[in-house]
């Protein structure tokens, strides 16, 4: 181990790629540097301007590369993003309530054979509570912030409505299959009512639209059907075509009217 | 989400960023902004006024959260009313509300990134823009801390970071210095001056000293109307020894309000 430290002049010449230093001296300096932190620090101060500029350029370039790469995220981060981007966390209680009501309807339908299928009767309304809170200031803590972004209104509403349907449709399919009702007569009215809520929502707001459609369907269809213990004509087997047509027509109207949700008056 | 072209997000220049004529805005049933005329261009503008003067309602309407109920409002060359399409204006907007809700389990980086996503920023530039915004508000050390673990001042800075992440042409900050300690306020004033070099920044505050230190222009509103506009120096010139306040600017502010109230009661 070398005990004599190289001189500053020797270190400067070493840093400048060894002009005027013979090979044994260069080797001796290298061996010394491996063990001597002080001389390594002196060497760092003796580097040429070009070397320092090169190191700086590399550092800046590395910083930029690191900043440009997505932050590595685990499962919890992805879940967190999913929850908020698609509003899943806030919708969860409403969706749980919907699933519970549908499950109760399925149980009652199976137990009480004299009744028309309750699943069939309430299937059109299943997504509406979730859609009603999808874009509402009281449901979303960040509503004020989001309302000032380009995603406010239509984009957010459609994204969250899609999240509601992604949950409700499989639940309806399972519950419908369990009670033996036609899948088309469960799912098509559900889609038609969802789109209908959005269309009516452009006029009176989505929350009011959902409330109006739920009230009207309960009073005009569900209550009379239970009273007379008969499935209404609207939900009989040959009604599927009509619901499909209604869904398509309402979807076209919705596409034409959706811009309304980008306007100021329809945000609240 | 739709990919936004570079042309759509590129900065465009307008003779003014905010132009209001006889603007009326309701806060519930109350007409909080009542016949306000205002034109603002690039620079840092301080909005002063007593409680209930209509500052927050004005900020919310400028942020396109509230629809004007009367008069005319245009932002960055686009009319803002119940019929206009606001997407392009909102892409160029940064807004920090007086009270902002947040998702407590988000980290600062996720929160600012989420807002960048909602602002439809080009995806490739988002991570760097988020990091830059976090660095500018001095939250780099807390970038991966959850929002629920932050102090009030840090939350406020996270709010400012989300407002500036898209390099907005129009930046609206409602009470941004609430909860900031004196050192952070000094840093914030520096940030404001920097932001105001190429965008229109409107800062609503109760702190006259912040306005004097960081703003090139002062706006005083009362009872929903613009009652005075000028430089911080000329605000200081408005006051006399008999006016309330610890500094010339505070005395000037008191004098402006006193005169307006006297005129209103005539």
XYZ file of C-alpha atoms in Angstrom:
534
model
C 0.000 0.000 0.000
C 1.444 3.394 -0.936
C 1.803 5.789 1.940
C 3.088 8.869 0.059
C 0.330 10.938 -1.499
C 0.829 12.073 -5.089
C 1.338 15.811 -5.515
C -1.441 18.051 -6.842
C 0.602 18.562 -10.010
C 0.793 14.795 -10.512
C -2.944 14.420 -9.941
C -3.706 17.198 -12.457
C -1.498 15.523 -15.057
C -3.152 12.149 -14.245
C -6.582 13.735 -14.730
C -5.440 15.133 -18.067
C -4.738 11.548 -19.273
C -1.130 11.459 -18.083
C 1.018 13.903 -20.130
C 4.529 13.834 -18.688
C 3.847 10.838 -16.410
C 5.618 7.553 -17.042
C 3.703 4.305 -16.893
C 4.918 3.135 -13.446
C 3.905 6.506 -11.918
C 0.410 6.253 -13.453
C 0.079 2.722 -12.010
C 1.300 3.904 -8.615
C -1.216 6.769 -8.568
C -4.058 4.414 -9.549
C -3.192 1.939 -6.786
C -2.980 4.793 -4.288
C -6.314 6.252 -5.380
C -8.077 2.952 -4.751
C -7.355 3.274 -1.026
C -7.186 7.023 -0.460
C -10.476 8.915 -0.324
C -8.709 12.257 0.197
C -6.753 11.904 -3.030
C -9.858 10.799 -4.883
C -11.526 14.036 -3.716
C -8.461 16.060 -4.809
C -8.576 14.266 -8.150
C -12.243 15.183 -8.578
C -11.266 18.818 -8.128
C -8.440 18.440 -10.612
C -10.542 17.208 -13.528
C -10.538 19.305 -16.654
C -13.397 21.609 -17.622
C -14.272 19.253 -20.494
C -14.612 16.293 -18.121
C -16.759 18.272 -15.695
C -18.997 19.433 -18.577
C -19.304 15.833 -19.781
C -20.278 14.580 -16.306
C -22.802 17.405 -15.989
C -24.315 16.599 -19.396
C -24.645 12.937 -18.471
C -26.262 13.859 -15.115
C -28.772 16.213 -16.760
C -29.562 13.626 -19.408
C -30.079 10.927 -16.749
C -32.341 13.234 -14.720
C -34.409 13.913 -17.821
C -34.701 10.207 -18.673
C -35.742 9.367 -15.113
C -38.324 12.160 -15.058
C -39.765 11.058 -18.405
C -40.255 7.437 -17.317
C -43.479 6.500 -15.594
C -43.177 6.098 -11.865
C -43.010 2.407 -11.057
C -46.291 1.563 -9.406
C -47.437 -1.517 -7.627
C -50.866 -3.032 -7.507
C -52.106 -0.554 -4.913
C -51.204 2.444 -7.115
C -52.955 0.925 -10.141
C -55.993 0.214 -7.984
C -55.886 3.740 -6.615
C -55.782 5.146 -10.144
C -58.631 2.870 -11.248
C -60.706 3.828 -8.240
C -60.470 7.525 -8.906
C -60.302 7.690 -12.677
C -63.359 5.495 -12.958
C -64.911 6.685 -9.704
C -65.205 3.096 -8.538
C -64.624 3.869 -4.858
C -67.427 6.428 -4.605
C -69.818 4.352 -6.695
C -69.181 1.225 -4.627
C -71.956 1.755 -2.001
C -74.522 2.466 -4.720
C -73.442 -0.558 -6.717
C -73.504 -2.738 -3.596
C -77.036 -1.536 -2.869
C -78.073 -2.328 -6.451
C -76.602 -5.839 -6.187
C -78.362 -6.402 -2.841
C -81.739 -5.258 -4.227
C -81.361 -7.513 -7.267
C -80.409 -10.454 -5.047
C -83.500 -9.850 -2.866
C -85.649 -9.640 -6.005
C -84.228 -12.976 -7.191
C -84.901 -14.630 -3.826
C -88.478 -13.265 -3.673
C -89.157 -14.353 -7.272
C -88.029 -17.888 -6.476
C -89.926 -18.058 -3.174
C -93.164 -16.395 -4.257
C -94.192 -18.172 -7.410
C -97.442 -16.247 -7.866
C -95.585 -12.985 -8.519
C -94.229 -11.862 -11.887
C -90.410 -11.886 -11.991
C -89.256 -9.004 -9.808
C -85.814 -9.196 -11.455
C -87.436 -8.553 -14.822
C -89.476 -5.677 -13.408
C -86.625 -3.789 -11.743
C -83.825 -4.653 -14.190
C -84.346 -1.407 -16.217
C -83.775 0.638 -13.057
C -80.693 -1.227 -11.809
C -77.974 1.121 -13.176
C -79.842 4.368 -12.513
C -78.768 5.076 -8.883
C -75.114 4.713 -9.956
C -75.615 6.879 -13.042
C -77.390 9.508 -10.912
C -74.321 10.049 -8.700
C -71.742 9.587 -11.475
C -71.278 13.334 -12.043
C -72.685 15.158 -9.076
C -70.997 17.745 -6.886
C -72.089 16.150 -3.613
C -70.828 12.713 -4.554
C -67.329 13.645 -5.703
C -64.927 15.401 -3.292
C -62.855 16.706 -6.208
C -65.875 17.974 -8.161
C -64.819 21.649 -8.035
C -61.355 20.821 -9.374
C -62.647 18.495 -12.088
C -65.361 20.979 -13.148
C -62.648 23.370 -14.388
C -60.963 20.723 -16.590
C -61.829 19.673 -20.151
C -62.906 16.261 -18.814
C -65.757 17.889 -16.867
C -69.309 16.986 -17.807
C -69.711 14.585 -20.708
C -66.338 12.800 -20.581
C -66.498 12.144 -16.857
C -70.181 11.210 -16.965
C -69.711 8.700 -19.794
C -66.618 7.177 -18.203
C -68.372 6.668 -14.882
C -71.585 5.423 -16.536
C -69.446 2.818 -18.300
C -68.042 1.801 -14.889
C -71.606 1.406 -13.553
C -72.649 -0.756 -16.523
C -69.477 -2.839 -16.275
C -70.640 -3.849 -12.796
C -74.426 -3.960 -13.210
C -74.606 -5.971 -16.459
C -72.760 -9.068 -15.134
C -74.798 -8.935 -11.898
C -78.039 -8.720 -13.910
C -76.899 -11.556 -16.158
C -76.157 -13.793 -13.160
C -79.375 -12.915 -11.323
C -81.414 -13.216 -14.538
C -79.928 -16.629 -15.325
C -80.654 -17.729 -11.744
C -84.348 -16.884 -12.056
C -84.725 -18.210 -15.593
C -85.794 -14.956 -17.279
C -84.754 -13.950 -20.796
C -81.318 -12.339 -20.786
C -82.349 -9.985 -23.608
C -85.374 -8.775 -21.626
C -83.173 -8.090 -18.624
C -80.259 -6.368 -20.351
C -81.883 -4.414 -23.205
C -84.314 -2.409 -20.998
C -81.401 -1.753 -18.642
C -79.368 -0.259 -21.497
C -82.369 1.668 -22.852
C -83.058 3.242 -19.446
C -79.391 4.137 -18.966
C -79.219 5.926 -22.302
C -82.664 7.431 -21.685
C -81.421 8.886 -18.396
C -78.502 10.531 -20.178
C -80.787 11.957 -22.880
C -83.296 13.314 -20.359
C -80.331 14.475 -18.261
C -79.294 16.928 -20.974
C -82.587 18.705 -20.279
C -83.140 18.451 -16.538
C -79.862 17.087 -15.115
C -78.897 13.440 -14.746
C -79.897 13.091 -11.096
C -83.404 14.438 -11.723
C -83.705 12.381 -14.901
C -82.861 9.175 -13.005
C -85.336 10.043 -10.247
C -88.124 10.788 -12.762
C -87.575 7.546 -14.706
C -87.422 5.440 -11.527
C -90.639 7.029 -10.184
C -92.531 6.707 -13.476
C -91.498 3.055 -14.040
C -92.368 2.098 -10.470
C -95.792 3.746 -10.656
C -96.759 2.842 -14.212
C -95.227 -0.626 -14.598
C -93.937 -2.242 -11.388
C -96.806 -1.470 -9.009
C -99.643 -2.466 -11.435
C -97.767 -5.629 -12.451
C -97.432 -6.745 -8.834
C -101.048 -5.791 -8.154
C -102.415 -7.932 -10.999
C -99.639 -10.567 -10.672
C -98.817 -10.424 -14.360
C -95.764 -9.493 -16.411
C -96.572 -6.354 -18.461
C -96.714 -6.581 -22.236
C -93.594 -4.419 -22.442
C -91.571 -7.198 -20.855
C -93.051 -10.171 -22.647
C -90.863 -12.363 -24.833
C -91.644 -10.585 -28.117
C -90.811 -7.189 -26.596
C -87.035 -7.673 -26.954
C -87.021 -6.255 -30.494
C -88.783 -3.096 -29.307
C -86.251 -2.586 -26.498
C -83.361 -3.102 -28.932
C -84.869 -0.496 -31.266
C -85.460 1.903 -28.361
C -81.852 1.471 -27.246
C -80.510 2.233 -30.713
C -82.783 5.271 -31.214
C -81.976 6.676 -27.761
C -78.266 6.125 -28.368
C -78.453 8.149 -31.580
C -80.358 10.934 -29.790
C -77.825 10.802 -26.937
C -74.910 11.167 -29.364
C -76.594 14.205 -30.907
C -77.336 15.819 -27.558
C -74.233 14.893 -25.558
C -72.537 18.226 -26.214
C -75.026 19.656 -23.745
C -72.990 18.135 -20.928
C -69.951 20.167 -21.954
C -71.842 23.382 -21.374
C -71.842 25.273 -18.165
C -75.520 25.039 -17.305
C -75.502 21.239 -17.143
C -72.680 20.672 -14.731
C -74.358 20.792 -11.397
C -59.183 9.330 -23.797
C -58.802 11.188 -27.084
C -55.216 12.036 -28.030
C -54.732 15.773 -28.115
C -52.549 17.173 -30.862
C -49.649 19.497 -30.109
C -51.454 22.286 -31.978
C -54.394 22.074 -29.598
C -52.227 22.456 -26.531
C -49.828 25.057 -27.952
C -49.897 28.465 -26.320
C -51.859 31.021 -28.275
C -51.768 34.727 -27.711
C -54.805 36.895 -27.100
C -54.958 40.645 -26.578
C -56.488 39.871 -23.183
C -56.917 36.751 -21.097
C -60.068 37.886 -19.282
C -62.635 40.291 -20.625
C -65.841 40.902 -18.666
C -68.551 43.465 -19.407
C -71.387 43.955 -16.954
C -70.748 40.424 -15.683
C -73.354 39.014 -13.329
C -72.941 35.709 -11.501
C -75.250 34.150 -8.953
C -74.124 32.277 -5.872
C -77.322 30.399 -5.112
C -80.075 33.038 -5.093
C -77.716 35.892 -4.309
C -76.274 37.985 -7.138
C -72.684 37.894 -5.854
C -71.104 39.492 -8.931
C -73.239 42.334 -10.166
C -72.210 44.286 -13.249
C -68.439 43.778 -13.116
C -66.251 45.183 -15.905
C -62.739 43.774 -16.065
C -59.998 43.302 -18.641
C -56.785 41.483 -17.728
C -53.743 40.589 -19.801
C -50.468 38.779 -19.075
C -49.077 39.505 -15.620
C -49.833 38.831 -11.969
C -53.053 40.475 -10.791
C -54.059 40.605 -7.154
C -57.768 40.465 -6.344
C -58.629 42.150 -3.052
C -61.955 42.676 -1.353
C -63.687 42.213 1.985
C -65.566 39.033 2.908
C -68.696 38.687 0.786
C -67.384 41.034 -1.920
C -67.878 38.338 -4.570
C -64.239 37.308 -5.013
C -64.793 33.553 -4.809
C -67.911 33.669 -7.010
C -65.948 35.702 -9.557
C -63.075 33.193 -9.451
C -65.491 30.284 -9.909
C -67.092 31.895 -12.946
C -63.658 32.667 -14.443
C -62.750 29.008 -13.841
C -65.867 28.033 -15.890
C -67.397 26.304 -12.866
C -70.288 28.777 -12.583
C -72.213 30.084 -15.580
C -72.624 33.851 -15.865
C -76.218 34.880 -15.352
C -75.827 38.179 -17.169
C -73.398 40.415 -19.018
C -70.553 39.114 -21.158
C -67.476 37.083 -20.318
C -64.689 35.938 -22.614
C -61.604 33.946 -21.623
C -58.538 33.572 -23.872
C -60.551 34.771 -26.846
C -63.500 32.388 -26.254
C -66.949 33.536 -25.108
C -68.125 31.835 -21.916
C -71.852 31.385 -21.516
C -74.415 28.611 -21.171
C -74.063 27.661 -24.839
C -70.324 27.743 -25.479
C -68.009 24.774 -25.828
C -65.352 25.198 -23.190
C -62.929 22.352 -23.797
C -60.151 24.406 -25.395
C -60.391 27.127 -22.726
C -60.214 24.558 -19.948
C -57.092 22.955 -21.422
C -55.332 26.306 -20.964
C -56.718 26.938 -17.486
C -55.251 26.349 -14.046
C -57.509 26.690 -11.004
C -56.996 26.393 -7.283
C -60.340 26.753 -5.467
C -60.556 28.267 -2.007
C -61.602 24.893 -0.601
C -60.680 21.948 -2.721
C -61.669 18.371 -2.122
C -59.251 15.580 -2.880
C -58.918 11.829 -2.749
C -56.966 11.285 0.486
C -55.300 8.044 -0.587
C -53.678 9.618 -3.642
C -50.020 10.550 -3.361
C -48.995 14.066 -4.397
C -47.590 12.647 -7.643
C -50.771 10.659 -8.374
C -52.966 13.671 -7.583
C -51.054 16.038 -9.869
C -50.803 13.305 -12.527
C -54.556 12.682 -12.296
C -55.261 16.374 -12.820
C -52.848 16.416 -15.792
C -54.804 13.478 -17.225
C -58.118 15.309 -16.739
C -56.600 18.372 -18.409
C -55.935 16.168 -21.454
C -52.224 16.864 -21.543
C -50.244 14.835 -24.116
C -49.459 11.574 -22.320
C -45.735 11.495 -23.104
C -45.077 14.790 -21.354
C -47.122 14.143 -18.218
C -44.486 12.529 -15.897
C -41.957 15.307 -16.553
C -44.627 18.027 -16.205
C -45.838 16.511 -12.927
C -42.308 16.367 -11.530
C -41.637 19.955 -12.633
C -44.848 21.230 -10.996
C -44.045 19.385 -7.752
C -40.492 20.760 -7.766
C -41.725 24.310 -8.374
C -43.900 24.270 -5.261
C -41.134 22.702 -3.164
C -42.852 19.367 -2.543
C -40.214 17.105 -4.132
C -39.444 15.408 -0.823
C -43.156 14.623 -0.331
C -43.960 13.625 -3.912
C -44.808 10.061 -2.923
C -46.562 10.890 0.358
C -50.313 10.383 0.523
C -52.421 13.562 0.585
C -54.041 12.576 3.881
C -50.582 12.641 5.501
C -49.795 16.238 4.457
C -50.084 19.381 6.560
C -52.470 22.175 5.512
C -49.656 24.186 3.935
C -48.370 21.175 1.999
C -51.875 20.401 0.748
C -52.164 23.967 -0.458
C -48.869 23.569 -2.327
C -50.100 20.295 -3.846
C -53.167 22.258 -4.978
C -50.951 24.893 -6.576
C -48.922 22.126 -8.287
C -52.058 20.670 -9.915
C -53.070 24.165 -11.042
C -49.749 24.834 -12.814
C -49.049 21.328 -14.149
C -50.363 22.209 -17.631
C -48.448 25.525 -17.837
C -51.779 27.382 -18.024
C -52.248 30.579 -19.958
C -54.804 31.638 -17.371
C -54.091 30.729 -13.751
C -56.692 31.393 -11.045
C -55.599 30.994 -7.436
C -58.153 31.539 -4.695
C -56.472 32.183 -1.331
C -53.308 30.282 -2.304
C -51.215 31.371 0.694
C -53.589 30.099 3.400
C -51.601 27.718 5.607
C -48.198 28.595 4.138
C -45.455 29.566 6.592
C -43.555 32.867 6.045
C -40.690 31.203 4.161
C -43.081 29.300 1.884
C -44.961 32.550 1.215
C -41.747 34.203 0.075
C -41.034 31.250 -2.241
C -44.609 31.414 -3.498
C -44.288 35.118 -4.344
C -41.191 34.274 -6.392
C -43.116 31.517 -8.171
C -45.971 33.935 -8.915
C -43.613 36.488 -10.453
C -42.121 33.714 -12.591
C -45.542 32.440 -13.725
C -46.726 35.951 -14.549
C -44.045 36.523 -17.167
C -45.913 34.601 -19.865
C -49.406 33.962 -18.507
C -52.262 35.792 -16.830
C -52.322 35.007 -13.121
C -55.199 36.173 -10.922
C -54.649 35.724 -7.185
C -57.533 36.272 -4.800
C -56.349 36.994 -1.283
C -56.938 38.915 1.909
C -53.239 39.590 2.351
C -52.420 43.023 0.943
C -48.696 42.447 1.555
C -48.702 39.404 -0.789
C -50.315 41.497 -3.503
C -47.824 44.336 -3.092
C -44.865 41.938 -3.136
C -45.854 39.740 -6.067
C -48.426 41.497 -8.266
C -48.034 44.012 -11.040
C -51.675 45.021 -10.853
C -54.273 45.263 -8.069
C -58.030 44.852 -8.433
C -60.340 45.776 -5.586
C -63.919 44.468 -5.650
C -66.756 45.239 -3.306
C -70.429 44.255 -3.439
C -69.833 42.377 -6.682
C -68.334 45.326 -8.554
C -64.874 46.470 -9.536
C -64.193 49.542 -7.416
C -60.517 50.177 -8.098
C -57.704 48.931 -10.362
C -54.106 50.083 -10.522
C -50.507 49.317 -9.566
C -49.486 48.378 -6.001
C -47.648 51.708 -5.772
C -50.722 53.711 -6.682
C -52.766 51.706 -4.149
C -50.319 52.852 -1.481
C -50.871 56.442 -2.605
C -54.629 56.179 -1.994
C -54.387 56.053 1.803
C -53.843 58.686 4.446
C -52.717 58.660 8.084
C -56.291 58.230 9.296
C -56.907 55.010 7.351
C -56.652 51.601 8.998
C -53.644 49.399 8.223
C -50.047 48.664 9.114
C -48.522 49.525 5.739
C -49.119 52.193 3.078
C -50.756 49.575 0.826
C -53.133 48.419 3.586
C -54.054 52.027 4.332
C -54.604 52.595 0.607
C -56.851 49.515 0.425
C -58.873 50.756 3.433
C -59.203 54.180 1.815
C -60.477 52.708 -1.473
C -63.147 50.681 0.358
C -64.098 53.619 2.586
C -64.614 55.871 -0.434
C -66.648 53.249 -2.269
C -68.912 52.703 0.743
C -69.367 56.443 1.142
C -70.333 56.793 -2.540
C -72.713 53.827 -2.285
C -74.591 55.362 0.662
C -75.027 58.739 -1.024
